[in-house]
Short mmCIF file of C-alpha atoms (C1' of nucleotides) in Angstrom, two decimals:
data_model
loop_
_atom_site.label_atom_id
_atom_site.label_comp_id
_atom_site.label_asym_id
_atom_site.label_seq_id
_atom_site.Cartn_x
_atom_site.Cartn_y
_atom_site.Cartn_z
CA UNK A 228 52.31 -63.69 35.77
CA UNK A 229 55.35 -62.75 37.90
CA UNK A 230 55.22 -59.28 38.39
CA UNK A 231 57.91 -56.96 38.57
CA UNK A 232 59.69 -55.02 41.41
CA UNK A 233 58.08 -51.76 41.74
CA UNK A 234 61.35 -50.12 41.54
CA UNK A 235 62.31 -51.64 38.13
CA UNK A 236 58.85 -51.02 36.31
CA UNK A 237 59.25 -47.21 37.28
CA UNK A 238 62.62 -46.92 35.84
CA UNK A 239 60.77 -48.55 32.75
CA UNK A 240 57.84 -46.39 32.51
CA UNK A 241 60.56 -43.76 33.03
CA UNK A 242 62.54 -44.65 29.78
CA UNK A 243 59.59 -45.68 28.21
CA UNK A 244 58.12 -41.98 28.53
CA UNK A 245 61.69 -40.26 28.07
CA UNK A 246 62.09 -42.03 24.37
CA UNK A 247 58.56 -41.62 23.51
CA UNK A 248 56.82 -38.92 25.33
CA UNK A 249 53.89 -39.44 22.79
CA UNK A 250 53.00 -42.69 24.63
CA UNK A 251 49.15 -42.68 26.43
CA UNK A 252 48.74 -44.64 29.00
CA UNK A 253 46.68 -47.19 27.72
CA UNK A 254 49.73 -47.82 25.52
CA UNK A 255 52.01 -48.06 28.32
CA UNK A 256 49.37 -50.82 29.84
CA UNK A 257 50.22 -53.13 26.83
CA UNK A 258 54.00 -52.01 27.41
CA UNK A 259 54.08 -52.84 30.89
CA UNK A 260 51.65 -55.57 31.88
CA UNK A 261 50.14 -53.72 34.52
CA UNK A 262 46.44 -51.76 34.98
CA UNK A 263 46.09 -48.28 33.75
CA UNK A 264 45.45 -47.21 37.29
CA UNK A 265 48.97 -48.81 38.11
CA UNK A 266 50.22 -46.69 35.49
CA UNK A 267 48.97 -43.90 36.76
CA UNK A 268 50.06 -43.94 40.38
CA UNK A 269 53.61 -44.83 38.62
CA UNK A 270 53.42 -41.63 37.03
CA UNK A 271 51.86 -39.49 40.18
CA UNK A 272 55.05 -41.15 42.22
CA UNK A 273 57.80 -40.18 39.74
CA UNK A 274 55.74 -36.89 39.02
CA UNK A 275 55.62 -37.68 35.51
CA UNK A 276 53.12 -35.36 33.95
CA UNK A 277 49.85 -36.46 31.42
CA UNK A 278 50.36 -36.87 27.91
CA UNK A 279 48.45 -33.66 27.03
CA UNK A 280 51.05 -32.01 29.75
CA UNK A 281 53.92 -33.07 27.72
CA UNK A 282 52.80 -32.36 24.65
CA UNK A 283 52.15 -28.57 25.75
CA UNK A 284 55.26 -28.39 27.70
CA UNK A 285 57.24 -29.73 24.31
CA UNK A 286 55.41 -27.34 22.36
CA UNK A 287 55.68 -24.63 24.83
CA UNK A 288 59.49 -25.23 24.53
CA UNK A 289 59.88 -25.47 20.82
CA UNK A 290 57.46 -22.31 20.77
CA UNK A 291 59.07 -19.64 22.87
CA UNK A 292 62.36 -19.73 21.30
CA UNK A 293 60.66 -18.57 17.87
CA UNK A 294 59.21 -15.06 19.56
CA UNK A 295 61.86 -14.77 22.02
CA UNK A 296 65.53 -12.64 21.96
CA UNK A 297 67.63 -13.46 19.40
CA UNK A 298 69.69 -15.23 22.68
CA UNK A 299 67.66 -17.89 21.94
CA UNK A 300 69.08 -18.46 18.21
CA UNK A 301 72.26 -18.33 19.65
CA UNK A 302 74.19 -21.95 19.84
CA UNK A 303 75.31 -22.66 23.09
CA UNK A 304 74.36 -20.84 26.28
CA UNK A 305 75.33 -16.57 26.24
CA UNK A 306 77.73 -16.71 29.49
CA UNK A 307 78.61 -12.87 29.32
CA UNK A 308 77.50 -10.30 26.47
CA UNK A 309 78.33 -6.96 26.12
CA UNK A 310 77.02 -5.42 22.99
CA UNK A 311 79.38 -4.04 20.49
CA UNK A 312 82.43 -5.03 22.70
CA UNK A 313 82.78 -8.86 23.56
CA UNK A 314 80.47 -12.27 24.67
CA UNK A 315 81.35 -15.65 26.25
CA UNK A 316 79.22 -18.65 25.09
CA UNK A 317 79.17 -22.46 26.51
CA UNK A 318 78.39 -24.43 24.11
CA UNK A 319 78.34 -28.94 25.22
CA UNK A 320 79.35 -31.67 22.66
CA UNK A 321 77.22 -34.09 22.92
CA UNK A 322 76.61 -37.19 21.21
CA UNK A 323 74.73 -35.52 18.08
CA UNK A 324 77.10 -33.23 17.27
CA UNK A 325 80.28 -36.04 16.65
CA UNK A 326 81.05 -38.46 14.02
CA UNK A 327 80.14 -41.58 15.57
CA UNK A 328 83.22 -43.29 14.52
CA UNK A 329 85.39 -40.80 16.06
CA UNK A 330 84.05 -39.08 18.96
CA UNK A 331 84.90 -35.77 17.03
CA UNK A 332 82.89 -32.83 17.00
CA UNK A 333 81.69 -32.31 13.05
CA UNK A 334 82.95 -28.52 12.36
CA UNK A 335 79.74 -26.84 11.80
CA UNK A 336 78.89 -27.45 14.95
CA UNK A 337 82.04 -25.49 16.70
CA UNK A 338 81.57 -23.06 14.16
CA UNK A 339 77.85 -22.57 14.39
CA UNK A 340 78.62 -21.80 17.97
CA UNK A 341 81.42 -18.93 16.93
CA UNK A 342 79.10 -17.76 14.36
CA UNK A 343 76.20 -16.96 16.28
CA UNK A 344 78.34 -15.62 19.30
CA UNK A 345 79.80 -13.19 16.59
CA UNK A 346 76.28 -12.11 15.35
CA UNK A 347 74.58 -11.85 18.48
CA UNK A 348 77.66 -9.70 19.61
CA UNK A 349 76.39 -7.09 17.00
CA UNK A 350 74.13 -4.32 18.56
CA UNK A 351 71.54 -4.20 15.68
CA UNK A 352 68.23 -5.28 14.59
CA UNK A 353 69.70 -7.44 11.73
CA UNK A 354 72.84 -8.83 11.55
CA UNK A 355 74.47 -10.59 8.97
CA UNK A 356 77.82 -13.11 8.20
CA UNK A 357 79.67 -11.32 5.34
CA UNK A 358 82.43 -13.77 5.71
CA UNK A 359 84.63 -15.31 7.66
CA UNK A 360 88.12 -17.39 7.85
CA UNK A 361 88.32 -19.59 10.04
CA UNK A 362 90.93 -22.40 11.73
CA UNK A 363 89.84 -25.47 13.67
CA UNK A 364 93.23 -26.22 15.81
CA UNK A 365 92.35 -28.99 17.37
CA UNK A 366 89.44 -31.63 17.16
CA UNK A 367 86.61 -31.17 19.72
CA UNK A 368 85.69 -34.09 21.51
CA UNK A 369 82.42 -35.71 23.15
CA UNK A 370 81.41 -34.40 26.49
CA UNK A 371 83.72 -31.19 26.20
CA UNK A 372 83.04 -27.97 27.11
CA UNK A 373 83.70 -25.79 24.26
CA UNK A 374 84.07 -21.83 25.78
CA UNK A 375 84.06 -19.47 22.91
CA UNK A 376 85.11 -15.64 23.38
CA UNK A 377 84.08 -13.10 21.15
CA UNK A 378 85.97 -10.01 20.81
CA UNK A 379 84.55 -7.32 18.25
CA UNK A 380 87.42 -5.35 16.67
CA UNK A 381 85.82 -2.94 14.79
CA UNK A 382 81.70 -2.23 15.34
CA UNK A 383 81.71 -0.20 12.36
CA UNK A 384 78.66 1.43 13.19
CA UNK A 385 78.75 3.81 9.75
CA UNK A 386 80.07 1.78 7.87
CA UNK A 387 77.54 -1.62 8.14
CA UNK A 388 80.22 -4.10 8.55
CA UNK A 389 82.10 -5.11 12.03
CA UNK A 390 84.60 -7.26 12.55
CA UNK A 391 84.57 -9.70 15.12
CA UNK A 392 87.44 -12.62 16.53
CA UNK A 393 85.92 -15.33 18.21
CA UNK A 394 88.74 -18.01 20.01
CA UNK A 395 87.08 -21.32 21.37
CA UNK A 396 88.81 -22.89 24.03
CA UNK A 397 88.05 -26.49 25.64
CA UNK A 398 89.75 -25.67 29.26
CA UNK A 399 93.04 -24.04 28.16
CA UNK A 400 93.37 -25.40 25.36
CA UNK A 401 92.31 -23.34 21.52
CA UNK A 402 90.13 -25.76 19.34
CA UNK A 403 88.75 -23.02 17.23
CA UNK A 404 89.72 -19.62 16.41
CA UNK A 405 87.67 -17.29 13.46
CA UNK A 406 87.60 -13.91 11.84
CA UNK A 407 84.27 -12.82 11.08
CA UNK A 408 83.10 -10.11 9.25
CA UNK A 409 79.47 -9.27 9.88
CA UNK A 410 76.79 -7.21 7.95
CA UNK A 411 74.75 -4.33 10.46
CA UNK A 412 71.41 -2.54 9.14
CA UNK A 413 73.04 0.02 10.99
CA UNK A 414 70.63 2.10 9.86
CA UNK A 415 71.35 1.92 6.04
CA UNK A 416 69.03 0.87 3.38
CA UNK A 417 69.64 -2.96 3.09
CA UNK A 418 71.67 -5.68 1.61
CA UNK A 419 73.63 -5.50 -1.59
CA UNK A 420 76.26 -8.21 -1.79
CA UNK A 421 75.79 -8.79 2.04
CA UNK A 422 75.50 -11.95 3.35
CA UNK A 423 74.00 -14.33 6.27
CA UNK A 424 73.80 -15.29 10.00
CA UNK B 196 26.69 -5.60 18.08
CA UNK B 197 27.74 -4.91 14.38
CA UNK B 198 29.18 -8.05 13.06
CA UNK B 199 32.47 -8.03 10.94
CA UNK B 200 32.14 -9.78 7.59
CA UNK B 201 33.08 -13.08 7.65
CA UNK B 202 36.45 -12.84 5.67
CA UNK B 203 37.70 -10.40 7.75
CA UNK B 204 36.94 -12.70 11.25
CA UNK B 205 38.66 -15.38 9.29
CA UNK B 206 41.71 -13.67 8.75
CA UNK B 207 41.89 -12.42 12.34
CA UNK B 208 41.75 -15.79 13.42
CA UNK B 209 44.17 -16.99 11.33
CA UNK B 210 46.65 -14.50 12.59
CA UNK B 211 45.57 -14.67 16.18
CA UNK B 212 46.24 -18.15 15.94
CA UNK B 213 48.96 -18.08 14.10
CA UNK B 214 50.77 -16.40 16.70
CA UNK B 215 49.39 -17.92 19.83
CA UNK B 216 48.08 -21.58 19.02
CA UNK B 217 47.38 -22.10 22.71
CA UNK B 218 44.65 -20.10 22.47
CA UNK B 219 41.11 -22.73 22.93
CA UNK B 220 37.82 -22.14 21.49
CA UNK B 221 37.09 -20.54 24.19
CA UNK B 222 39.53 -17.88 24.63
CA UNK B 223 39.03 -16.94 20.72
CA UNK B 224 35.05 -16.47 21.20
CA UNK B 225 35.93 -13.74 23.80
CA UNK B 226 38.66 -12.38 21.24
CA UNK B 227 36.46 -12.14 18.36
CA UNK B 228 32.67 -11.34 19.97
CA UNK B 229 30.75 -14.71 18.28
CA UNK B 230 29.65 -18.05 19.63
CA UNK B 231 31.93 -20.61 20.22
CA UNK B 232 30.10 -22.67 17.07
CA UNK B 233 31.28 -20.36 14.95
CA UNK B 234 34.50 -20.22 15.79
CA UNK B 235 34.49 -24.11 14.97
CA UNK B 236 32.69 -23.65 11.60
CA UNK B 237 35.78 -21.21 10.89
CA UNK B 238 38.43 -23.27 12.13
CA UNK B 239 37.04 -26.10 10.02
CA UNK B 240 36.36 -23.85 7.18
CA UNK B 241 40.17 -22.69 7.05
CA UNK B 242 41.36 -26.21 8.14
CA UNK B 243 42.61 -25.23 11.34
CA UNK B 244 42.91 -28.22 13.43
CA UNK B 245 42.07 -28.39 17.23
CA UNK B 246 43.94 -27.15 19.75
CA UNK B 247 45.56 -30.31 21.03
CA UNK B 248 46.62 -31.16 17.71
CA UNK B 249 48.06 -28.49 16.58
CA UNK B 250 50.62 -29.08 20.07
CA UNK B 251 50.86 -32.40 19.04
CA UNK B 252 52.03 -31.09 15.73
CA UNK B 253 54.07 -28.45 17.41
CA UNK B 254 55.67 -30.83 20.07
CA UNK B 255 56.58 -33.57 17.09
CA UNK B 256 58.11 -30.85 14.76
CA UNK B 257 60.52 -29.97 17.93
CA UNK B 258 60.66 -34.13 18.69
CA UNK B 259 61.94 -35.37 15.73
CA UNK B 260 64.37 -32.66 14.71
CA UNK B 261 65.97 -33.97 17.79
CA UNK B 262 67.35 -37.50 15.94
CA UNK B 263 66.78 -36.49 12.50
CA UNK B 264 68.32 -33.18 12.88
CA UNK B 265 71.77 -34.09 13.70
CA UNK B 266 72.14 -36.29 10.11
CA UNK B 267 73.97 -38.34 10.42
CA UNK B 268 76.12 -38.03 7.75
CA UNK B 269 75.78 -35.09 5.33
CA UNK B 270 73.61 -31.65 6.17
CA UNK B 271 71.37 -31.99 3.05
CA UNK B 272 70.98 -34.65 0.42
CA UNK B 273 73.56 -35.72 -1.87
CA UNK B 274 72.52 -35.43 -5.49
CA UNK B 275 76.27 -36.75 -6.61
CA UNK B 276 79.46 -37.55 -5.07
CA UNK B 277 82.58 -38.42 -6.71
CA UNK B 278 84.81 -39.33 -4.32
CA UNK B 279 88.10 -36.94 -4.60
CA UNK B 280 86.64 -34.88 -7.33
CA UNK B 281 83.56 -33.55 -6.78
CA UNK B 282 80.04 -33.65 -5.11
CA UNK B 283 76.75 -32.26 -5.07
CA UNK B 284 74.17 -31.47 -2.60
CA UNK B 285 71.05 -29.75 -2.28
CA UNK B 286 69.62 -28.05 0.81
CA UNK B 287 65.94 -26.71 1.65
CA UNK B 288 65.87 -23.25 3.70
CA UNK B 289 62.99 -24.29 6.53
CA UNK B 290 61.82 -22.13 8.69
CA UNK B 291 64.23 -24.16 11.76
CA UNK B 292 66.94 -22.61 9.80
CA UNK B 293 65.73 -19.24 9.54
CA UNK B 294 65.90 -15.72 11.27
CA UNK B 295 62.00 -15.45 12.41
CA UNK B 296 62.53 -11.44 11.75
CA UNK B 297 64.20 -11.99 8.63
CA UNK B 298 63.54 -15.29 6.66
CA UNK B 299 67.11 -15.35 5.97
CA UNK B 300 69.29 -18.72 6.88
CA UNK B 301 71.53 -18.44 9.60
CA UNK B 302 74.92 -18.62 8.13
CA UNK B 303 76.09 -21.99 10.38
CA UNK B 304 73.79 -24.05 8.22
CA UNK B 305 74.87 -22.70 4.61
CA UNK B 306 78.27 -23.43 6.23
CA UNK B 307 77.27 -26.77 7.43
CA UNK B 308 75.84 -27.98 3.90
CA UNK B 309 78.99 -27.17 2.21
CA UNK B 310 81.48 -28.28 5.39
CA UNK B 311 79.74 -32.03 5.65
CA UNK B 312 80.18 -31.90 1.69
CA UNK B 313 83.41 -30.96 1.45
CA UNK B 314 84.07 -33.87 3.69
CA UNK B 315 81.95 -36.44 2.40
CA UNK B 316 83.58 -35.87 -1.29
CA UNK B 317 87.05 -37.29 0.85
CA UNK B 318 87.65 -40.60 0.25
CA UNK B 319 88.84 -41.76 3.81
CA UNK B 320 87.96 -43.22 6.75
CA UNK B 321 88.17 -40.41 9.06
CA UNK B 322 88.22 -36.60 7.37
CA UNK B 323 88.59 -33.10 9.52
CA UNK B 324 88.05 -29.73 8.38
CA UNK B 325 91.17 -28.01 9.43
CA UNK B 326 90.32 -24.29 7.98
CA UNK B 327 88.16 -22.55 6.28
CA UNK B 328 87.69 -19.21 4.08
CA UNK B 329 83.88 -18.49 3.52
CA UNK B 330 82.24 -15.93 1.62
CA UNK B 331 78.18 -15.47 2.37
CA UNK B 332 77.55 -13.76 -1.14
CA UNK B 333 74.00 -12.80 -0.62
CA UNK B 334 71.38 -14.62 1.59
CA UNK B 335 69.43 -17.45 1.16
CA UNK B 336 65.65 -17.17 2.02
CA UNK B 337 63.01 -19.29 3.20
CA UNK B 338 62.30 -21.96 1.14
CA UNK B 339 65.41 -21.65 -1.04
CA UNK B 340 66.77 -24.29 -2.09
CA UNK B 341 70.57 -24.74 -1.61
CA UNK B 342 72.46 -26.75 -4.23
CA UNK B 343 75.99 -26.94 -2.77
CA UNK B 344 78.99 -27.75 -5.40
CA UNK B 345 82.14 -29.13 -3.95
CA UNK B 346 85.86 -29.81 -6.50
CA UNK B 347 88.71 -31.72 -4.87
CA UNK B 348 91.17 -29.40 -5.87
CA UNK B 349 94.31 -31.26 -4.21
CA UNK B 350 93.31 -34.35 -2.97
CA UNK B 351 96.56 -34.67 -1.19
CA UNK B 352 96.58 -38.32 -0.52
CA UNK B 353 100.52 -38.58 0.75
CA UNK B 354 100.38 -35.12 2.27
CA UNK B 355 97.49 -35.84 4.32
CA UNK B 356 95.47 -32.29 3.69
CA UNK B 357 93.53 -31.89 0.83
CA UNK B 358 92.04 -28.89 -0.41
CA UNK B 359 88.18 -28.55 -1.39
CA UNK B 360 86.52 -25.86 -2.88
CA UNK B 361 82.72 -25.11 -2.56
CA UNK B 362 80.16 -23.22 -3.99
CA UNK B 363 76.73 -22.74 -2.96
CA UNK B 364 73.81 -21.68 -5.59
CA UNK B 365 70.12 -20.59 -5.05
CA UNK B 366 68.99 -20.82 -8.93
CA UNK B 367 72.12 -19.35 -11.09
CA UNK B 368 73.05 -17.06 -8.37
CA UNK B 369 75.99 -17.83 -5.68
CA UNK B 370 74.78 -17.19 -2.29
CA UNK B 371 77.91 -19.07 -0.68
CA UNK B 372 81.65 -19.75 -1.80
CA UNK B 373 84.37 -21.45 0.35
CA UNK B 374 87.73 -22.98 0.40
CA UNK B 375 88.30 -26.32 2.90
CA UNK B 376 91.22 -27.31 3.78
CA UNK B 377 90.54 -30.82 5.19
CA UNK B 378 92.74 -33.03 6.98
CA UNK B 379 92.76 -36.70 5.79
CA UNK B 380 94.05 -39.78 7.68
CA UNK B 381 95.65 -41.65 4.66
CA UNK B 382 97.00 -44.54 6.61
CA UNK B 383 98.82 -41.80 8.84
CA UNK B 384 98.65 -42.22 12.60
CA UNK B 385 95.79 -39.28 13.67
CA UNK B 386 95.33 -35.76 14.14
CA UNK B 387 97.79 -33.13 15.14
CA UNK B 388 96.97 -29.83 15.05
CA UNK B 389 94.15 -31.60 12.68
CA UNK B 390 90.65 -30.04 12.96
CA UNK B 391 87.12 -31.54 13.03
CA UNK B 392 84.26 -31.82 10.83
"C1'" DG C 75 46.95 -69.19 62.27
"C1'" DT C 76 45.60 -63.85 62.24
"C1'" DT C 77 46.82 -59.35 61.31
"C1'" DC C 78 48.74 -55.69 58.75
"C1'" DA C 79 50.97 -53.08 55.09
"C1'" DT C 80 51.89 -52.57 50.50
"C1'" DA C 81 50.84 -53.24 45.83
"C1'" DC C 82 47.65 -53.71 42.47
"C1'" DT C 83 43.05 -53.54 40.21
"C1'" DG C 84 38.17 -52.01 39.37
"C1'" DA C 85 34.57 -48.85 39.12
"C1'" DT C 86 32.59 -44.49 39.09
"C1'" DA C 87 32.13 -39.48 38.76
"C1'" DC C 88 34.04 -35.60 36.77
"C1'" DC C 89 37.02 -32.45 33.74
"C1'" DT C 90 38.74 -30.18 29.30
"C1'" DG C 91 38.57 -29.34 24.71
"C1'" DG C 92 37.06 -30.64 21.56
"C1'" DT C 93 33.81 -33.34 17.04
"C1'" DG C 94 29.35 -34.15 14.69
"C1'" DC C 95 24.90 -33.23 13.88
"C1'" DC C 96 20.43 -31.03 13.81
"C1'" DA C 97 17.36 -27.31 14.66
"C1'" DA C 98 16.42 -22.57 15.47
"C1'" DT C 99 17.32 -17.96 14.67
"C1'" DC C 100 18.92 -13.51 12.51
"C1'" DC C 101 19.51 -10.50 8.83
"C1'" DG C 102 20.02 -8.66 4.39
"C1'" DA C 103 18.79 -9.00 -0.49
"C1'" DT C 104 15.59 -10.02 -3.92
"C1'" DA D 104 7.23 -12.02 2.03
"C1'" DT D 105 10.45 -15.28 1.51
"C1'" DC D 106 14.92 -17.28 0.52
"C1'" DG D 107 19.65 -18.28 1.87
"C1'" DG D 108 23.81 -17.80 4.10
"C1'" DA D 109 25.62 -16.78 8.67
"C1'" DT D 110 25.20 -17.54 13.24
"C1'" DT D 111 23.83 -19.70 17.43
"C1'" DG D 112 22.07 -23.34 20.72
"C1'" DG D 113 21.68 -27.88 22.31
"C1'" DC D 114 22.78 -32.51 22.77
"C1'" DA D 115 25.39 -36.80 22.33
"C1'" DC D 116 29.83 -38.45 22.16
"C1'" DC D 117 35.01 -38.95 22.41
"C1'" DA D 118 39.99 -39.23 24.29
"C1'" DG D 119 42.75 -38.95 27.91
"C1'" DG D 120 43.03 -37.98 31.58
"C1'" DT D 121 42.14 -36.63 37.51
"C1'" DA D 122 40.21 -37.92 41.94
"C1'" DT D 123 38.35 -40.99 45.00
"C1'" DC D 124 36.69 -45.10 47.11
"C1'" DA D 125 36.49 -49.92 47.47
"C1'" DG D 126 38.11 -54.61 46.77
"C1'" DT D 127 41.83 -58.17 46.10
"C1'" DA D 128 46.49 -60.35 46.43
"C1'" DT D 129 50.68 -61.21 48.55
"C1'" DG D 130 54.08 -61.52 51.75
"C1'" DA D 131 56.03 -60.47 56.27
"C1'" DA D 132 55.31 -59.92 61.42
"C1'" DC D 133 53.30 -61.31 65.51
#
DNA sequence: GTTCATACTGATACCTGGTGCCAATCCGAT
DNA sequence: ATCGGATTGGCACCAGGTATCAGTATGAAC
């Protein structure tokens, strides 16, 4: 029956909550060995909302992005974007986004970043990858910082195609560096051999 | 105090749902003028679950993506692999993948099912994607279904780069071409100027 | 020892957003 | 007039809590 420091059981319940935020509390009474009324001034001292709370706030989260700006399709956090001319994005590798093995950042992820820098660049209500060639110069490890810079070359406003350079750097260094052409409405009609974003 | 037929109120609250499910019981009777019992009947009628389930639903679609998302290995499932000549996968356009506005697949995850193919069909320990040339030949829609083709053109064993060509169908049309170049380790000491995957 | 603080537990009332069920209407068509 | 579907009302009940008050256990301080 030896009971646990208060101290240790709340960084429990924390975890506990943080890897399973679907938990009720009667659950983490079976969990935990303590009442349900312990549980629950655990949670009103670490400010650790009810289930039904986090539930909505999850949902909440997963929900806004869907009727939200396009800035929220965008991989990586917009750092700077001016429309038609250039945008910065931040974009973290974190431990889902490398090989386990290696540490290394799989390459869709770097270029999903470039790619959706270089479409939400575009100034129009649909924008499209025609194609693009790209270079990964250096691997793009765990924990970095991966800057990418977006430069659009030509908007092509009549014509329903830019072009657009995106360079990703990790500090100083290039790890990434892509030519993009992209597909505008622009105004015309639609698609016709055009492609995706 | 004219009532609306019955269809109509259904489909209002499908919609008005459908693009607010926070809305309670409640809320909706004020929206659509009739008891609150009725609104039940017609939630149960068009098999509209509660309002705390559909979050629930809601906050586990956005929970698991989170460690089923990143696969671990391969961005779709492999139908066929051949290692260093030639592999198959297919891919299912979801709405996570989509353009809300559009229905059309963000080009980073067409790119990803063919770049974490082109890899996988390496025989090695650890395989980059130095470059890339992509072509996005037309989009792929919602509930598409991607079947990715990948050849080992040049394995390049000795060399250390190999060169992997993919194609992307939706039925007998191409919606996706592209030529890896992938850097292999083939007993040689690491990267250099190598890329990522 | 007694006292005191802190931690824990129990019990109760209350809240929201429902389900399930039954009975009472309303309203139009036959 | 009466039949039937649509609608409404009422009540019991549920999960998963909040809020509050009271009781118990345990260890340290005096």
């Amino acid at each position: 029956m030896e009971r646990m420091p208060k101290k240790q059981r709340h960084q429990q319940l924390a975890r506990l909550i943080e890897d399973n935020p679907f938990l009720t509390d009667r659950e983490l009474t079976r969990l935990l060995k303590v009442s349900i009324q312990t549980i629950r001034l655990d949670r009103l001292e670490l400010a650790i909302p009810e289930l039904r709370e986090r539930l909505k706030l999850m949902a909440e989260r997963s929900y806004d992005p869907v009727r939200s700006l396009p800035l929220h399709e965008v991989i990586g956090d917009i750092l700077d974007l001016q429309l038609d001319k250039s945008g910065i994005s931040m974009f973290e590798i974190r431990d889902e986004h490398v090989f386990s093995r290696s540490g290394i950042a799989r390459g869709h992820h770097v270029f999903a970043q470039a790619n959706s820098l270089a479409v939400a660049v575009i100034n129009d209500e649909i924008a499209l990858t025609a194609s693009a060639d790209i270079r990964f110069i250096r691997p793009a490890r765990l924990g970095e910082k991966c800057i990418a810079k977006a430069y659009v070359r030509s908007s092509g406003v009549q014509k329903g195609k830019a072009k657009v350079e995106v360079f990703t750097y990790v500090g100083d260094e290039m790890v990434f560096q892509g030519n993009f052409v992209i597909y505008r409405s622009a105004g015309s009609a639609d698609e016709e051999g055009a492609g995706e974003a």
